[in-house]
Amino acid sequence: MFTTTRKSAILNTCCLNDVLHGVNISINNNVVELDYPFKDPHKFVNIVGTCNGLVCIAIDEDRIVVIWNPSTRKSHILPYSGKNPLWSYAWYVSYGFGCIESNDDYKVVEISCRFEHTRNDFSETCIRICSLKSGKWKDINGDFRFVCPLDEPGKFSNGALHWAFMAPSKDPMSNYSWNIFSVDLANETCGEVLQPVYDEGHTDLTLGTLREWLCVLCNYNDIRADVWVMKVYGVKDSWTKLVSVPCLSHPRTYQFPVPLCVSSDGKILLHIGKKLIVYDLKSCSFSDDRNFDECYEVCTFVDSLVSPPMPISGLGDR
């Protein structure tokens, strides 16, 4: 498991099993600070995602995206996408990382949204995709208008990346509605995932992956959050409510929880605010690890000896 801390350049790793089962965790015990590519104490690092032992990280200030294997220390830097510099505050950028098992390729998707201050709205969206094998970016066509920035990285499941976002609602009684946007990595096409039938009163959605399932966590005004999993990808009727998680004693810390994993013995790991929370499905109780009070980003990871595929052509100038 990887975490970034309030010290924005620090990337730590620790054993997921220790977190799930309450083993004492500390820097001196079983938490390791990693030396990742382009590490700089003055620059932010973001965890985009992991796949087959490879980790995708982004260095915000330099617009650098790197595919890296922490086990072998081999890495591969993506070419500059050539779109919408991050230093322009009018642009919001989100990345996603996944793989195509059939041809052993890995792809990164970049979604850029330009904010129009005079309209208080997002007026332009650019979606690009880069294959590690080709080493080139190209545009993806899609008629999607994002109303709020996609703060979370894309969640990879069943060959596609997914984001939760707000867009103009088709319901005349509501201006905006939550949607699940998807990018199929093999076909390089955009789509929308049909959602479960929620109860009335939900305020926001966050996405995750639990085992092989796409997961939605639906928040109800800091009262509870319902965890849904899609048992058969692309089939709306296969959405199954896994559990309803009650709100913590401090509601303000409960906004935008992110589901990370579920263990075989019924424990769900959630990233809530800056904390890691474990909810036990059997005892219906919470436990939190105060050694992780400053987690800004978290993702799960499995060691491997996979090397980032190198492009057929050169990477070009950055």
Coordinates of N, CA and C in Angstrom, one line a residue, residues 27-166:
I27 N 7.2 4.5 11.3 CA 8.2 4.7 10.4 C 9.4 3.8 10.7
N28 N 9.6 3.6 12.0 CA 10.8 2.8 12.5 C 10.5 1.3 12.4
N29 N 9.2 0.9 12.2 CA 8.8 -0.5 12.3 C 8.6 -1.1 10.9
N30 N 7.5 -0.7 10.2 CA 7.2 -1.3 9.0 C 6.7 -0.3 7.9
V31 N 6.9 0.9 8.1 CA 6.6 1.9 7.0 C 8.0 2.4 6.4
V32 N 8.0 2.3 5.1 CA 9.2 2.6 4.3 C 9.0 3.9 3.4
E33 N 9.9 4.9 3.6 CA 9.8 6.0 2.6 C 10.5 5.6 1.4
L34 N 9.9 5.9 0.2 CA 10.4 5.5 -1.1 C 11.2 6.6 -1.8
D35 N 12.2 6.2 -2.5 CA 12.9 7.1 -3.4 C 12.3 6.9 -4.8
Y36 N 11.4 7.7 -5.2 CA 10.8 7.6 -6.5 C 11.4 8.4 -7.6
P37 N 11.2 8.2 -8.8 CA 11.8 9.0 -9.9 C 11.5 10.5 -9.8
F38 N 12.4 11.4 -10.0 CA 12.2 12.8 -10.0 C 11.8 13.4 -8.7
K39 N 12.2 12.7 -7.6 CA 11.8 13.1 -6.3 C 12.5 14.5 -6.0
D40 N 11.7 15.4 -5.5 CA 12.1 16.7 -5.1 C 11.4 17.2 -3.9
P41 N 12.0 17.6 -2.8 CA 11.3 17.9 -1.6 C 10.4 19.1 -1.7
H42 N 10.5 19.9 -2.8 CA 9.7 21.1 -3.0 C 8.6 20.9 -4.0
K43 N 8.4 19.7 -4.5 CA 7.4 19.5 -5.5 C 6.4 18.4 -5.1
F44 N 5.1 18.6 -5.5 CA 4.1 17.6 -5.1 C 4.2 16.4 -6.0
V45 N 3.9 15.2 -5.4 CA 3.8 14.0 -6.1 C 2.4 13.5 -5.9
N46 N 1.7 13.0 -7.0 CA 0.4 12.5 -6.9 C 0.4 11.0 -7.4
I47 N -0.3 10.1 -6.6 CA -0.4 8.8 -7.0 C -1.6 8.6 -8.0
V48 N -1.3 8.3 -9.3 CA -2.4 8.2 -10.2 C -3.1 6.8 -10.1
G49 N -2.3 5.8 -10.0 CA -2.8 4.4 -9.8 C -1.8 3.4 -9.9
T50 N -2.2 2.1 -9.7 CA -1.3 1.0 -9.8 C -1.9 -0.1 -10.7
C51 N -1.1 -0.9 -11.3 CA -1.6 -2.0 -12.1 C -0.4 -3.0 -12.4
N52 N -0.6 -4.3 -12.0 CA 0.3 -5.4 -12.2 C 1.7 -5.0 -11.6
G53 N 1.8 -4.4 -10.5 CA 3.1 -4.0 -9.9 C 3.7 -2.8 -10.4
L54 N 3.1 -2.1 -11.4 CA 3.6 -0.8 -11.8 C 2.8 0.3 -11.2
V55 N 3.4 1.4 -10.9 CA 2.8 2.6 -10.3 C 3.0 3.7 -11.2
C56 N 1.9 4.5 -11.3 CA 1.9 5.7 -12.1 C 1.8 6.9 -11.2
I57 N 2.8 7.8 -11.3 CA 2.9 9.0 -10.4 C 3.0 10.2 -11.3
A58 N 2.5 11.3 -10.8 CA 2.6 12.6 -11.5 C 3.2 13.7 -10.7
I59 N 4.2 14.4 -11.2 CA 4.8 15.5 -10.6 C 4.2 16.7 -11.1
D60 N 3.3 17.4 -10.3 CA 2.5 18.5 -10.7 C 3.2 19.6 -11.4
E61 N 4.2 20.2 -10.7 CA 4.8 21.4 -11.2 C 5.5 21.3 -12.5
D62 N 6.1 20.1 -12.8 CA 6.8 19.9 -14.0 C 6.0 19.1 -15.1
R63 N 4.7 18.8 -14.8 CA 3.9 18.1 -15.7 C 4.5 16.8 -16.1
I64 N 5.2 16.1 -15.2 CA 5.8 14.8 -15.5 C 5.0 13.7 -15.0
V65 N 4.8 12.7 -15.9 CA 4.0 11.5 -15.6 C 5.0 10.3 -15.8
V66 N 5.1 9.4 -14.8 CA 6.1 8.4 -14.8 C 5.4 7.0 -14.5
I67 N 5.8 6.0 -15.2 CA 5.4 4.6 -14.9 C 6.6 4.0 -14.2
W68 N 6.4 3.4 -13.0 CA 7.6 3.0 -12.2 C 7.3 1.7 -11.5
N69 N 8.3 0.8 -11.5 CA 8.2 -0.4 -10.7 C 9.0 -0.2 -9.4
P70 N 8.4 -0.1 -8.3 CA 9.2 0.1 -7.0 C 10.1 -1.1 -6.7
S71 N 9.7 -2.3 -7.1 CA 10.4 -3.5 -6.8 C 11.7 -3.6 -7.6
T72 N 11.7 -3.3 -8.9 CA 12.9 -3.3 -9.7 C 13.5 -2.0 -9.9
R73 N 12.8 -0.9 -9.5 CA 13.3 0.5 -9.7 C 13.5 0.9 -11.1
K74 N 12.8 0.2 -12.0 CA 12.8 0.6 -13.4 C 11.7 1.6 -13.6
S75 N 11.9 2.5 -14.5 CA 10.8 3.5 -14.7 C 10.8 4.0 -16.2
H76 N 9.7 4.6 -16.5 CA 9.5 5.0 -17.9 C 8.7 6.3 -17.9
I77 N 9.3 7.4 -18.4 CA 8.6 8.7 -18.4 C 7.8 8.9 -19.7
L78 N 6.6 9.4 -19.5 CA 5.7 9.6 -20.6 C 6.1 10.9 -21.3
P79 N 5.9 11.0 -22.6 CA 6.1 12.3 -23.3 C 5.2 13.4 -22.8
Y80 N 5.6 14.6 -23.0 CA 4.7 15.7 -22.6 C 3.5 15.7 -23.5
S81 N 2.3 15.8 -23.0 CA 1.1 15.7 -23.8 C 0.8 16.9 -24.7
G82 N 1.4 18.0 -24.3 CA 1.3 19.2 -25.2 C 0.0 20.0 -25.0
K83 N -0.7 19.7 -24.0 CA -2.0 20.4 -23.8 C -2.1 21.0 -22.4
N84 N -2.6 22.2 -22.4 CA -3.1 22.9 -21.1 C -2.1 22.8 -20.0
P85 N -1.2 23.7 -19.9 CA -0.2 23.7 -18.8 C -0.8 23.8 -17.5
L86 N -0.3 23.0 -16.5 CA -0.8 23.0 -15.2 C -0.7 24.3 -14.4
W87 N 0.3 25.1 -14.8 CA 0.5 26.3 -14.1 C -0.6 27.3 -14.4
S88 N -1.4 27.0 -15.4 CA -2.6 27.9 -15.6 C -3.7 27.5 -14.7
Y89 N -4.1 28.4 -13.8 CA -5.1 28.1 -12.8 C -6.5 27.9 -13.4
A90 N -6.7 28.2 -14.7 CA -8.0 28.0 -15.3 C -8.2 26.5 -15.7
W91 N -7.2 25.7 -15.6 CA -7.3 24.3 -16.0 C -7.2 23.3 -14.8
Y92 N -8.1 22.3 -14.8 CA -8.0 21.2 -13.8 C -7.7 19.9 -14.6
V93 N -6.8 19.2 -14.1 CA -6.3 18.0 -14.8 C -6.4 16.8 -13.9
S94 N -6.9 15.7 -14.4 CA -6.9 14.4 -13.7 C -6.4 13.3 -14.6
Y95 N -5.7 12.3 -14.0 CA -5.1 11.2 -14.8 C -5.7 9.9 -14.3
G96 N -5.6 8.9 -15.2 CA -5.9 7.5 -14.8 C -4.9 6.6 -15.5
F97 N -4.7 5.4 -14.9 CA -3.7 4.5 -15.4 C -4.3 3.1 -15.3
G98 N -4.1 2.3 -16.4 CA -4.6 1.0 -16.5 C -3.9 0.2 -17.6
C99 N -4.3 -1.1 -17.8 CA -3.6 -2.0 -18.7 C -4.6 -2.7 -19.6
I100 N -4.1 -3.2 -20.7 CA -4.8 -4.0 -21.6 C -4.1 -5.4 -21.6
E101 N -4.7 -6.4 -21.0 CA -4.1 -7.7 -20.8 C -3.9 -8.4 -22.2
S102 N -4.7 -8.2 -23.1 CA -4.7 -8.9 -24.4 C -3.4 -8.6 -25.2
N103 N -2.9 -7.4 -25.1 CA -1.6 -7.1 -25.9 C -0.5 -6.6 -25.0
D104 N -0.7 -6.7 -23.7 CA 0.4 -6.3 -22.7 C 0.8 -4.9 -22.9
D105 N -0.2 -4.0 -23.0 CA 0.1 -2.6 -23.1 C -0.5 -1.9 -21.9
Y106 N 0.0 -0.7 -21.6 CA -0.4 0.1 -20.5 C -0.8 1.5 -21.0
K107 N -1.8 2.1 -20.5 CA -2.2 3.4 -21.0 C -2.5 4.4 -19.9
V108 N -2.3 5.6 -20.2 CA -2.6 6.7 -19.3 C -3.6 7.6 -20.0
V109 N -4.6 8.0 -19.2 CA -5.6 9.0 -19.7 C -5.5 10.3 -19.0
E110 N -5.5 11.4 -19.7 CA -5.5 12.7 -19.1 C -6.8 13.4 -19.5
I111 N -7.5 13.9 -18.5 CA -8.7 14.7 -18.7 C -8.4 16.1 -18.2
S112 N -8.5 17.1 -19.1 CA -8.3 18.5 -18.7 C -9.6 19.3 -18.9
C113 N -9.9 20.0 -17.8 CA -11.2 20.8 -17.9 C -10.8 22.3 -17.7
R114 N -11.2 23.2 -18.6 CA -11.0 24.6 -18.4 C -12.1 25.3 -17.7
F115 N -11.8 26.0 -16.6 CA -12.8 26.7 -15.9 C -13.0 28.1 -16.4
E116 N -14.3 28.5 -16.7 CA -14.6 29.8 -17.1 C -15.1 30.6 -16.0
H117 N -14.3 31.5 -15.4 CA -14.6 32.2 -14.2 C -15.9 33.1 -14.4
T118 N -16.0 33.7 -15.6 CA -17.1 34.6 -15.8 C -18.5 33.9 -15.8
R119 N -18.4 32.6 -16.1 CA -19.7 31.8 -16.1 C -19.8 30.9 -14.9
N120 N -18.7 30.8 -14.1 CA -18.6 29.9 -13.0 C -18.9 28.5 -13.4
D121 N -18.3 28.1 -14.5 CA -18.6 26.8 -15.1 C -17.3 26.3 -15.9
F122 N -17.4 25.0 -16.2 CA -16.3 24.4 -17.0 C -16.7 24.4 -18.5
S123 N -16.0 25.2 -19.3 CA -16.5 25.4 -20.7 C -15.8 24.5 -21.7
E124 N -14.7 23.8 -21.4 CA -14.0 23.1 -22.4 C -13.4 21.8 -21.7
T125 N -13.5 20.7 -22.4 CA -12.9 19.5 -21.8 C -12.0 18.8 -22.9
C126 N -10.8 18.4 -22.6 CA -9.9 17.7 -23.5 C -9.6 16.4 -22.9
I127 N -9.8 15.3 -23.6 CA -9.5 14.0 -23.2 C -8.4 13.4 -24.1
R128 N -7.3 13.0 -23.5 CA -6.2 12.4 -24.3 C -5.7 11.1 -23.7
I129 N -5.1 10.2 -24.5 CA -4.7 8.9 -24.1 C -3.3 8.7 -24.6
C130 N -2.5 8.0 -23.8 CA -1.1 7.7 -24.2 C -0.9 6.2 -24.0
S131 N -0.4 5.5 -25.0 CA 0.0 4.1 -24.9 C 1.5 4.0 -24.7
L132 N 1.9 3.2 -23.7 CA 3.3 3.1 -23.4 C 4.0 2.5 -24.6
K133 N 3.4 1.6 -25.3 CA 4.0 0.9 -26.4 C 4.3 1.9 -27.6
S134 N 3.4 2.8 -27.8 CA 3.6 3.7 -28.9 C 4.3 5.0 -28.5
G135 N 4.2 5.3 -27.2 CA 4.9 6.5 -26.7 C 4.3 7.8 -27.2
K136 N 3.0 7.8 -27.6 CA 2.4 8.9 -28.2 C 1.0 9.2 -27.6
W137 N 0.7 10.5 -27.5 CA -0.6 10.9 -27.0 C -1.5 11.2 -28.2
K138 N -2.8 10.9 -28.0 CA -3.8 11.3 -29.1 C -5.1 11.7 -28.4
D139 N -5.9 12.5 -29.1 CA -7.2 12.9 -28.6 C -8.2 11.8 -28.6
I140 N -9.1 11.9 -27.7 CA -10.3 11.0 -27.7 C -11.5 11.9 -27.8
N141 N -12.4 11.6 -28.8 CA -13.6 12.4 -29.0 C -14.7 11.9 -28.0
G142 N -15.4 12.8 -27.4 CA -16.5 12.5 -26.5 C -17.2 13.7 -26.1
D143 N -18.5 13.7 -26.2 CA -19.4 14.8 -25.9 C -19.8 14.8 -24.4
F144 N -18.8 15.2 -23.6 CA -19.0 15.2 -22.1 C -18.7 16.6 -21.6
R145 N -19.6 17.1 -20.8 CA -19.3 18.4 -20.2 C -19.2 18.3 -18.7
F146 N -18.1 18.4 -18.2 CA -17.8 18.3 -16.8 C -18.1 19.6 -16.0
V147 N -19.0 19.5 -15.0 CA -19.3 20.7 -14.3 C -18.4 21.0 -13.1
C148 N -18.0 19.9 -12.5 CA -17.0 20.0 -11.3 C -15.7 19.3 -11.7
P149 N -14.6 19.7 -11.1 CA -13.3 19.1 -11.4 C -13.3 17.7 -10.9
L150 N -12.6 16.8 -11.6 CA -12.4 15.4 -11.2 C -11.2 15.3 -10.4
D151 N -11.4 15.5 -9.0 CA -10.2 15.6 -8.1 C -9.6 14.2 -7.9
E152 N -10.3 13.1 -8.0 CA -9.8 11.8 -7.8 C -9.2 11.3 -9.1
P153 N -8.1 10.5 -9.1 CA -7.6 9.8 -10.3 C -8.7 8.8 -10.8
G154 N -8.6 8.4 -12.0 CA -9.5 7.4 -12.6 C -9.3 6.1 -11.9
K155 N -10.4 5.4 -11.7 CA -10.4 4.0 -11.1 C -10.4 3.0 -12.2
F156 N -9.4 2.1 -12.2 CA -9.3 1.1 -13.2 C -10.1 -0.2 -12.9
S157 N -11.0 -0.6 -13.7 CA -11.7 -1.9 -13.5 C -12.2 -2.4 -14.8
N158 N -12.1 -3.7 -15.1 CA -12.6 -4.3 -16.3 C -12.2 -3.7 -17.6
G159 N -10.9 -3.3 -17.7 CA -10.4 -2.7 -18.9 C -10.7 -1.3 -19.2
A160 N -11.3 -0.6 -18.2 CA -11.7 0.8 -18.4 C -11.3 1.6 -17.2
L161 N -11.2 2.9 -17.4 CA -11.0 3.9 -16.3 C -12.3 4.6 -16.0
H162 N -12.5 5.0 -14.8 CA -13.8 5.6 -14.4 C -13.6 6.8 -13.5
W163 N -14.4 7.8 -13.7 CA -14.5 9.0 -12.8 C -15.9 9.3 -12.5
A164 N -16.1 9.8 -11.2 CA -17.4 10.3 -10.9 C -17.4 11.8 -11.1
F165 N -18.4 12.4 -11.7 CA -18.4 13.8 -12.0 C -19.8 14.3 -12.0
M166 N -20.0 15.6 -11.9 CA -21.3 16.3 -12.0 C -21.4 16.9 -13.4

